[in-house]
Amino acid sequence: MKIRIVTIGKLKEKFLIDGVNEYLKRLKPFAKIEVCEIAECKTLEEEGQKLLSQVLRDSFIIVLDVAGEMLTSEEFAKKIAALNLHGVSDITFIIGGAFGLSDEVKRAASFRLSFSKMTFTHQMARLILVEQIYRAFKINRNEPYHY
Amino acid sequence: MKIRIVTIGKLKEKFLIDGVNEYLKRLKPFAKIEVCEIAECKTLEEEGQKLLSQVLRDSFIIVLDVAGEMLTSEEFAKKIAALNLHGVSDITFIIGGAFGLSDEVKRAASFRLSFSKMTFTHQMARLILVEQIYRAFKINRNEPYHY
């Protein structure tokens, strides 16, 4: 399974860089995962186009959207397992920037995922995402996860 | 406003320690906030009793519970502002350990707050909580918050 996380802007806080890197390292045995950071643009539309330009053909696109569907960690794990079973070998997660997501990005989404009704910084969302992806692989492999 | 966060166990990951400390520092101008870490116990009931023993009389208790009520960040900010308006000067947040919360703790809660349908590590929950408390103060003071 190949996973690409496409985001706006670089992580600024050192603790978030360290946290995201820690989970990327833990994910290495399970998936080929990479993070692609796009520079902030002047308009949402431009940002959307830049985000989508990083998505590979045939990739399943999951967009993080506060108005999207909420899943439990187990449901999220099942979703990833089901995609794998159906021959999807490439998933792209898109995290918008501080100003949200363009309509074009929302329309391109194969699935819109909401972590919470609460607003998180998009930087924090990146940390939560990699932890949930890691958790999903642990759940799907029936491996213990200490939390 | 005094805020106390009562939790099970010490933070283990350095990036989480750094992240929580960063938000505690940013919160200093707004509230007297302290974190109280209880050692893990053999039973949920014992853990619950130890958690509750750290709650001051007349404190408003908010328990983090995946089955609790979900609020937007704005609703959470309003809740804190409303408590303040009604003369509540002390709020205690309780975060359970890896095995959850005893019934006694759930019963003692003035409010049960859920961040997400997803399961987060209780360590990660601590980081999300301090960020949301900081965000709530920024919202209530009409101050800009870059995210």
mmCIF file of C-alpha atoms in Angstrom:
data_model
loop_
_atom_site.group_PDB
_atom_site.id
_atom_site.type_symbol
_atom_site.label_atom_id
_atom_site.label_comp_id
_atom_site.label_asym_id
_atom_site.label_seq_id
_atom_site.Cartn_x
_atom_site.Cartn_y
_atom_site.Cartn_z
ATOM 1 C CA MET A 1 0.000 0.000 0.000
ATOM 2 C CA LYS A 2 1.254 3.447 -0.942
ATOM 3 C CA ILE A 3 0.061 6.410 1.050
ATOM 4 C CA ARG A 4 0.682 10.014 0.211
ATOM 5 C CA ILE A 5 -0.298 12.913 2.435
ATOM 6 C CA VAL A 6 -0.625 16.174 0.519
ATOM 7 C CA THR A 7 -0.770 19.291 2.675
ATOM 8 C CA ILE A 8 -0.438 23.052 2.605
ATOM 9 C CA GLY A 9 2.597 24.575 4.255
ATOM 10 C CA LYS A 10 5.494 23.264 6.272
ATOM 11 C CA LEU A 11 5.146 22.133 9.876
ATOM 12 C CA LYS A 12 6.371 24.961 12.078
ATOM 13 C CA GLU A 13 6.364 23.565 15.599
ATOM 14 C CA LYS A 14 9.268 21.265 16.401
ATOM 15 C CA PHE A 15 7.110 18.999 18.566
ATOM 16 C CA LEU A 16 4.795 18.398 15.599
ATOM 17 C CA ILE A 17 7.697 17.674 13.238
ATOM 18 C CA ASP A 18 9.078 15.195 15.784
ATOM 19 C CA GLY A 19 5.660 13.614 16.365
ATOM 20 C CA VAL A 20 4.837 13.197 12.672
ATOM 21 C CA ASN A 21 8.311 11.784 11.966
ATOM 22 C CA GLU A 22 7.916 9.300 14.811
ATOM 23 C CA TYR A 23 4.720 7.871 13.278
ATOM 24 C CA LEU A 24 6.156 7.905 9.737
ATOM 25 C CA LYS A 25 9.021 5.805 11.093
ATOM 26 C CA ARG A 26 6.642 3.382 12.829
ATOM 27 C CA LEU A 27 4.606 3.087 9.618
ATOM 28 C CA LYS A 28 7.593 2.062 7.500
ATOM 29 C CA PRO A 29 7.099 -1.715 7.900
ATOM 30 C CA PHE A 30 3.437 -1.391 6.879
ATOM 31 C CA ALA A 31 3.276 1.018 3.950
ATOM 32 C CA LYS A 32 5.232 3.261 1.657
ATOM 33 C CA ILE A 33 4.218 6.632 3.011
ATOM 34 C CA GLU A 34 5.288 10.082 1.961
ATOM 35 C CA VAL A 35 4.336 13.642 2.807
ATOM 36 C CA CYS A 36 4.140 16.287 0.122
ATOM 37 C CA GLU A 37 4.038 19.908 1.283
ATOM 38 C CA ILE A 38 2.665 22.572 -1.047
ATOM 39 C CA ALA A 39 3.468 26.231 -0.483
ATOM 40 C CA GLU A 40 0.560 28.475 0.576
ATOM 41 C CA CYS A 41 -1.119 30.207 -2.351
ATOM 42 C CA LYS A 42 -3.013 33.464 -2.699
ATOM 43 C CA THR A 43 -6.391 31.850 -3.329
ATOM 44 C CA LEU A 44 -8.175 28.700 -2.215
ATOM 45 C CA GLU A 45 -8.729 27.747 -5.844
ATOM 46 C CA GLU A 46 -5.042 27.972 -6.660
ATOM 47 C CA GLU A 47 -4.213 25.978 -3.529
ATOM 48 C CA GLY A 48 -6.765 23.366 -4.570
ATOM 49 C CA GLN A 49 -5.246 23.034 -8.019
ATOM 50 C CA LYS A 50 -1.754 22.656 -6.567
ATOM 51 C CA LEU A 51 -2.994 20.024 -4.090
ATOM 52 C CA LEU A 52 -4.737 18.027 -6.807
ATOM 53 C CA SER A 53 -1.710 18.267 -9.123
ATOM 54 C CA GLN A 54 0.117 16.066 -6.593
ATOM 55 C CA VAL A 55 -2.466 13.283 -6.723
ATOM 56 C CA LEU A 56 -1.529 10.263 -8.816
ATOM 57 C CA ARG A 57 -3.975 8.857 -11.369
ATOM 58 C CA ASP A 58 -6.180 6.124 -9.879
ATOM 59 C CA SER A 59 -5.315 7.111 -6.343
ATOM 60 C CA PHE A 60 -8.196 6.943 -3.846
ATOM 61 C CA ILE A 61 -8.543 10.463 -2.439
ATOM 62 C CA ILE A 62 -9.500 10.989 1.206
ATOM 63 C CA VAL A 63 -9.959 14.640 2.080
ATOM 64 C CA LEU A 64 -9.938 15.779 5.705
ATOM 65 C CA ASP A 65 -13.005 17.955 6.137
ATOM 66 C CA VAL A 66 -14.650 19.015 9.390
ATOM 67 C CA ALA A 67 -18.022 18.575 7.609
ATOM 68 C CA GLY A 68 -17.121 15.074 6.369
ATOM 69 C CA GLU A 69 -18.100 11.692 7.754
ATOM 70 C CA MET A 70 -16.957 10.650 11.213
ATOM 71 C CA LEU A 71 -15.613 7.154 11.680
ATOM 72 C CA THR A 72 -14.397 5.252 14.685
ATOM 73 C CA SER A 73 -10.775 4.113 14.506
ATOM 74 C CA GLU A 74 -12.041 0.579 13.820
ATOM 75 C CA GLU A 75 -14.259 1.785 10.950
ATOM 76 C CA PHE A 76 -11.352 3.744 9.519
ATOM 77 C CA ALA A 77 -9.162 0.621 9.717
ATOM 78 C CA LYS A 78 -11.881 -1.409 7.951
ATOM 79 C CA LYS A 79 -12.129 1.207 5.231
ATOM 80 C CA ILE A 80 -8.401 0.951 4.517
ATOM 81 C CA ALA A 81 -8.550 -2.857 4.605
ATOM 82 C CA ALA A 82 -11.533 -2.851 2.220
ATOM 83 C CA LEU A 83 -9.743 -0.544 -0.227
ATOM 84 C CA ASN A 84 -6.763 -2.875 -0.177
ATOM 85 C CA LEU A 85 -9.039 -5.858 -0.784
ATOM 86 C CA HIS A 86 -10.580 -4.095 -3.784
ATOM 87 C CA GLY A 87 -7.199 -3.590 -5.363
ATOM 88 C CA VAL A 88 -6.660 0.022 -4.382
ATOM 89 C CA SER A 89 -2.933 0.238 -3.817
ATOM 90 C CA ASP A 90 -2.603 3.989 -3.553
ATOM 91 C CA ILE A 91 -4.364 6.360 -1.171
ATOM 92 C CA THR A 92 -3.899 10.127 -1.067
ATOM 93 C CA PHE A 93 -4.922 12.092 2.010
ATOM 94 C CA ILE A 94 -5.432 15.809 1.456
ATOM 95 C CA ILE A 95 -5.246 18.280 4.339
ATOM 96 C CA GLY A 96 -6.243 21.814 3.428
ATOM 97 C CA GLY A 97 -4.592 24.935 4.748
ATOM 98 C CA ALA A 98 -5.698 27.557 7.258
ATOM 99 C CA PHE A 99 -8.457 28.782 4.974
ATOM 100 C CA GLY A 100 -10.029 25.457 4.147
ATOM 101 C CA LEU A 101 -10.662 23.552 0.959
ATOM 102 C CA SER A 102 -11.722 24.654 -2.506
ATOM 103 C CA ASP A 103 -14.891 23.196 -4.020
ATOM 104 C CA GLU A 104 -12.761 21.468 -6.642
ATOM 105 C CA VAL A 105 -10.876 19.544 -3.942
ATOM 106 C CA LYS A 106 -14.112 18.607 -2.168
ATOM 107 C CA ARG A 107 -15.565 17.349 -5.463
ATOM 108 C CA ALA A 108 -12.424 15.325 -6.231
ATOM 109 C CA ALA A 109 -12.640 13.493 -2.916
ATOM 110 C CA SER A 110 -13.464 9.787 -3.007
ATOM 111 C CA PHE A 111 -14.232 10.125 0.706
ATOM 112 C CA ARG A 112 -14.451 13.063 3.097
ATOM 113 C CA LEU A 113 -13.271 12.239 6.595
ATOM 114 C CA SER A 114 -13.952 14.292 9.711
ATOM 115 C CA PHE A 115 -11.940 13.732 12.880
ATOM 116 C CA SER A 116 -14.013 15.997 15.064
ATOM 117 C CA LYS A 117 -16.579 18.767 15.254
ATOM 118 C CA MET A 118 -13.752 20.755 16.811
ATOM 119 C CA THR A 119 -11.362 22.745 14.695
ATOM 120 C CA PHE A 120 -7.791 21.554 14.925
ATOM 121 C CA THR A 121 -4.847 23.397 13.453
ATOM 122 C CA HIS A 122 -4.040 21.813 10.099
ATOM 123 C CA GLN A 123 -0.624 21.077 11.539
ATOM 124 C CA MET A 124 -2.160 19.157 14.448
ATOM 125 C CA ALA A 125 -4.464 17.384 11.972
ATOM 126 C CA ARG A 126 -1.368 15.992 10.279
ATOM 127 C CA LEU A 127 -0.166 14.449 13.554
ATOM 128 C CA ILE A 128 -3.599 13.010 14.318
ATOM 129 C CA LEU A 129 -3.814 11.581 10.792
ATOM 130 C CA VAL A 130 -0.493 9.719 10.898
ATOM 131 C CA GLU A 131 -1.358 8.334 14.336
ATOM 132 C CA GLN A 132 -4.744 7.093 13.069
ATOM 133 C CA ILE A 133 -3.161 5.534 9.967
ATOM 134 C CA TYR A 134 -0.647 3.761 12.207
ATOM 135 C CA ARG A 135 -3.469 2.651 14.516
ATOM 136 C CA ALA A 136 -5.457 1.375 11.505
ATOM 137 C CA PHE A 137 -2.576 -0.854 10.389
ATOM 138 C CA LYS A 138 -2.144 -2.190 13.931
ATOM 139 C CA ILE A 139 -5.894 -2.936 14.141
ATOM 140 C CA ASN A 140 -5.888 -4.638 10.728
ATOM 141 C CA ARG A 141 -2.923 -6.803 11.723
ATOM 142 C CA ASN A 142 -4.487 -7.673 15.074
ATOM 143 C CA GLU A 143 -1.424 -6.324 16.800
ATOM 144 C CA PRO A 144 -1.603 -4.804 20.250
ATOM 145 C CA TYR A 145 -1.478 -1.042 20.481
ATOM 146 C CA HIS A 146 -0.769 0.565 23.799
ATOM 147 C CA TYR A 147 -2.700 3.743 24.339
ATOM 148 C CA MET B 1 -10.016 30.957 36.125
ATOM 149 C CA LYS B 2 -8.194 27.954 37.537
ATOM 150 C CA ILE B 3 -7.890 24.884 35.403
ATOM 151 C CA ARG B 4 -6.569 21.547 36.536
ATOM 152 C CA ILE B 5 -6.019 18.593 34.240
ATOM 153 C CA VAL B 6 -6.000 15.280 36.101
ATOM 154 C CA THR B 7 -4.642 12.350 34.142
ATOM 155 C CA ILE B 8 -3.324 8.818 34.448
ATOM 156 C CA GLY B 9 0.369 8.260 33.837
ATOM 157 C CA LYS B 10 3.241 10.400 32.716
ATOM 158 C CA LEU B 11 3.680 11.560 29.137
ATOM 159 C CA LYS B 12 6.219 9.264 27.528
ATOM 160 C CA GLU B 13 6.890 10.758 24.108
ATOM 161 C CA LYS B 14 9.145 13.789 24.093
ATOM 162 C CA PHE B 15 7.189 15.466 21.300
ATOM 163 C CA LEU B 16 4.023 15.281 23.426
ATOM 164 C CA ILE B 17 5.785 16.670 26.500
ATOM 165 C CA ASP B 18 7.122 19.543 24.372
ATOM 166 C CA GLY B 19 3.742 20.154 22.752
ATOM 167 C CA VAL B 20 1.772 20.180 26.009
ATOM 168 C CA ASN B 21 4.364 22.443 27.649
ATOM 169 C CA GLU B 22 4.158 24.847 24.725
ATOM 170 C CA TYR B 23 0.388 25.277 25.175
ATOM 171 C CA LEU B 24 0.661 25.487 28.974
ATOM 172 C CA LYS B 25 3.109 28.350 28.446
ATOM 173 C CA ARG B 26 0.788 30.098 25.979
ATOM 174 C CA LEU B 27 -2.114 29.698 28.428
ATOM 175 C CA LYS B 28 -0.285 31.403 31.297
ATOM 176 C CA PRO B 29 -1.651 34.915 30.617
ATOM 177 C CA PHE B 30 -5.212 33.550 30.535
ATOM 178 C CA ALA B 31 -5.562 31.057 33.375
ATOM 179 C CA LYS B 32 -3.842 29.355 36.236
ATOM 180 C CA ILE B 33 -3.437 25.894 34.772
ATOM 181 C CA GLU B 34 -1.824 22.829 36.245
ATOM 182 C CA VAL B 35 -1.476 19.181 35.290
ATOM 183 C CA CYS B 36 -1.735 16.471 37.897
ATOM 184 C CA GLU B 37 -0.477 13.005 36.915
ATOM 185 C CA ILE B 38 -1.702 9.967 38.831
ATOM 186 C CA ALA B 39 0.212 6.694 38.689
ATOM 187 C CA GLU B 40 -1.512 3.807 36.907
ATOM 188 C CA CYS B 41 -3.446 1.536 39.249
ATOM 189 C CA LYS B 42 -4.385 -2.140 39.151
ATOM 190 C CA THR B 43 -8.104 -1.545 38.701
ATOM 191 C CA LEU B 44 -10.266 1.051 36.975
ATOM 192 C CA GLU B 45 -12.123 1.650 40.247
ATOM 193 C CA GLU B 46 -8.929 2.407 42.109
ATOM 194 C CA GLU B 47 -7.783 4.697 39.297
ATOM 195 C CA GLY B 48 -11.137 6.466 39.409
ATOM 196 C CA GLN B 49 -10.883 7.051 43.145
ATOM 197 C CA LYS B 50 -7.358 8.429 42.798
ATOM 198 C CA LEU B 51 -8.469 10.729 39.942
ATOM 199 C CA LEU B 52 -11.430 12.053 41.942
ATOM 200 C CA SER B 53 -9.281 12.548 45.048
ATOM 201 C CA GLN B 54 -7.451 15.266 43.088
ATOM 202 C CA VAL B 55 -10.614 17.240 42.331
ATOM 203 C CA LEU B 56 -11.186 20.300 44.467
ATOM 204 C CA ARG B 57 -14.570 20.865 46.134
ATOM 205 C CA ASP B 58 -16.901 22.937 43.957
ATOM 206 C CA SER B 59 -14.805 22.389 40.872
ATOM 207 C CA PHE B 60 -16.722 21.873 37.632
ATOM 208 C CA ILE B 61 -15.678 18.459 36.322
ATOM 209 C CA ILE B 62 -15.331 17.863 32.601
ATOM 210 C CA VAL B 63 -14.493 14.260 31.779
ATOM 211 C CA LEU B 64 -13.087 13.335 28.363
ATOM 212 C CA ASP B 65 -15.165 10.405 27.137
ATOM 213 C CA VAL B 66 -15.419 9.082 23.590
ATOM 214 C CA ALA B 67 -19.156 8.507 24.282
ATOM 215 C CA GLY B 68 -19.651 12.053 25.583
ATOM 216 C CA GLU B 69 -21.070 15.092 23.841
ATOM 217 C CA MET B 70 -19.288 16.564 20.825
ATOM 218 C CA LEU B 71 -18.884 20.315 20.645
ATOM 219 C CA THR B 72 -17.402 22.606 18.052
ATOM 220 C CA SER B 73 -14.458 24.691 19.241
ATOM 221 C CA GLU B 74 -16.798 27.697 19.379
ATOM 222 C CA GLU B 75 -19.352 25.811 21.513
ATOM 223 C CA PHE B 76 -16.567 24.658 23.830
ATOM 224 C CA ALA B 77 -15.359 28.262 24.150
ATOM 225 C CA LYS B 78 -18.925 29.404 24.943
ATOM 226 C CA LYS B 79 -19.235 26.697 27.583
ATOM 227 C CA ILE B 80 -16.105 27.940 29.345
ATOM 228 C CA ALA B 81 -17.260 31.567 29.067
ATOM 229 C CA ALA B 82 -20.701 30.626 30.462
ATOM 230 C CA LEU B 83 -19.144 28.802 33.429
ATOM 231 C CA ASN B 84 -17.046 31.854 34.163
ATOM 232 C CA LEU B 85 -20.137 34.072 33.956
ATOM 233 C CA HIS B 86 -21.953 31.824 36.446
ATOM 234 C CA GLY B 87 -19.174 32.208 38.963
ATOM 235 C CA VAL B 88 -17.391 28.929 38.336
ATOM 236 C CA SER B 89 -13.747 29.760 38.922
ATOM 237 C CA ASP B 90 -12.360 26.262 38.913
ATOM 238 C CA ILE B 91 -12.602 23.603 36.195
ATOM 239 C CA THR B 92 -11.118 20.128 36.389
ATOM 240 C CA PHE B 93 -10.596 18.086 33.238
ATOM 241 C CA ILE B 94 -10.224 14.360 33.767
ATOM 242 C CA ILE B 95 -8.513 12.157 31.174
ATOM 243 C CA GLY B 96 -8.737 8.452 31.892
ATOM 244 C CA GLY B 97 -5.977 5.957 31.269
ATOM 245 C CA ALA B 98 -5.514 3.238 28.664
ATOM 246 C CA PHE B 99 -8.377 1.197 30.064
ATOM 247 C CA GLY B 100 -10.969 3.926 30.223
ATOM 248 C CA LEU B 101 -13.032 5.455 32.997
ATOM 249 C CA SER B 102 -14.718 3.948 36.028
ATOM 250 C CA ASP B 103 -18.465 4.425 36.476
ATOM 251 C CA GLU B 104 -17.771 6.548 39.542
ATOM 252 C CA VAL B 105 -15.774 9.032 37.442
ATOM 253 C CA LYS B 106 -18.466 9.127 34.763
ATOM 254 C CA ARG B 107 -21.108 9.797 37.421
ATOM 255 C CA ALA B 108 -19.025 12.557 39.001
ATOM 256 C CA ALA B 109 -18.733 14.413 35.700
ATOM 257 C CA SER B 110 -20.531 17.741 35.391
ATOM 258 C CA PHE B 111 -20.045 17.356 31.642
ATOM 259 C CA ARG B 112 -18.727 14.590 29.408
ATOM 260 C CA LEU B 113 -16.842 15.858 26.386
ATOM 261 C CA SER B 114 -15.987 13.828 23.301
ATOM 262 C CA PHE B 115 -13.358 15.060 20.849
ATOM 263 C CA SER B 116 -13.986 12.412 18.242
ATOM 264 C CA LYS B 117 -15.517 9.047 17.429
ATOM 265 C CA MET B 118 -11.940 7.992 16.871
ATOM 266 C CA THR B 119 -9.835 6.635 19.686
ATOM 267 C CA PHE B 120 -6.822 8.766 20.482
ATOM 268 C CA THR B 121 -4.053 7.758 22.839
ATOM 269 C CA HIS B 122 -4.758 9.345 26.200
ATOM 270 C CA GLN B 123 -1.390 11.052 25.785
ATOM 271 C CA MET B 124 -2.450 12.588 22.485
ATOM 272 C CA ALA B 125 -5.783 13.566 24.090
ATOM 273 C CA ARG B 126 -3.834 15.684 26.562
ATOM 274 C CA LEU B 127 -2.182 17.631 23.735
ATOM 275 C CA ILE B 128 -5.497 18.108 21.921
ATOM 276 C CA LEU B 129 -7.132 19.278 25.163
ATOM 277 C CA VAL B 130 -4.575 21.978 25.979
ATOM 278 C CA GLU B 131 -4.730 23.206 22.372
ATOM 279 C CA GLN B 132 -8.539 23.417 22.536
ATOM 280 C CA ILE B 133 -8.455 25.222 25.891
ATOM 281 C CA TYR B 134 -5.971 27.712 24.430
ATOM 282 C CA ARG B 135 -8.166 28.084 21.331
ATOM 283 C CA ALA B 136 -11.231 28.643 23.574
ATOM 284 C CA PHE B 137 -9.534 31.511 25.398
ATOM 285 C CA LYS B 138 -8.460 33.063 22.095
ATOM 286 C CA ILE B 139 -12.024 32.764 20.761
ATOM 287 C CA ASN B 140 -13.515 34.267 23.956
ATOM 288 C CA ARG B 141 -11.088 37.201 23.795
ATOM 289 C CA ASN B 142 -11.766 37.735 20.099
ATOM 290 C CA GLU B 143 -8.085 37.354 19.431
ATOM 291 C CA PRO B 144 -6.795 35.991 16.135
ATOM 292 C CA TYR B 145 -5.588 32.429 16.114
ATOM 293 C CA HIS B 146 -3.520 31.220 13.226
ATOM 294 C CA TYR B 147 -4.194 27.651 12.278
#
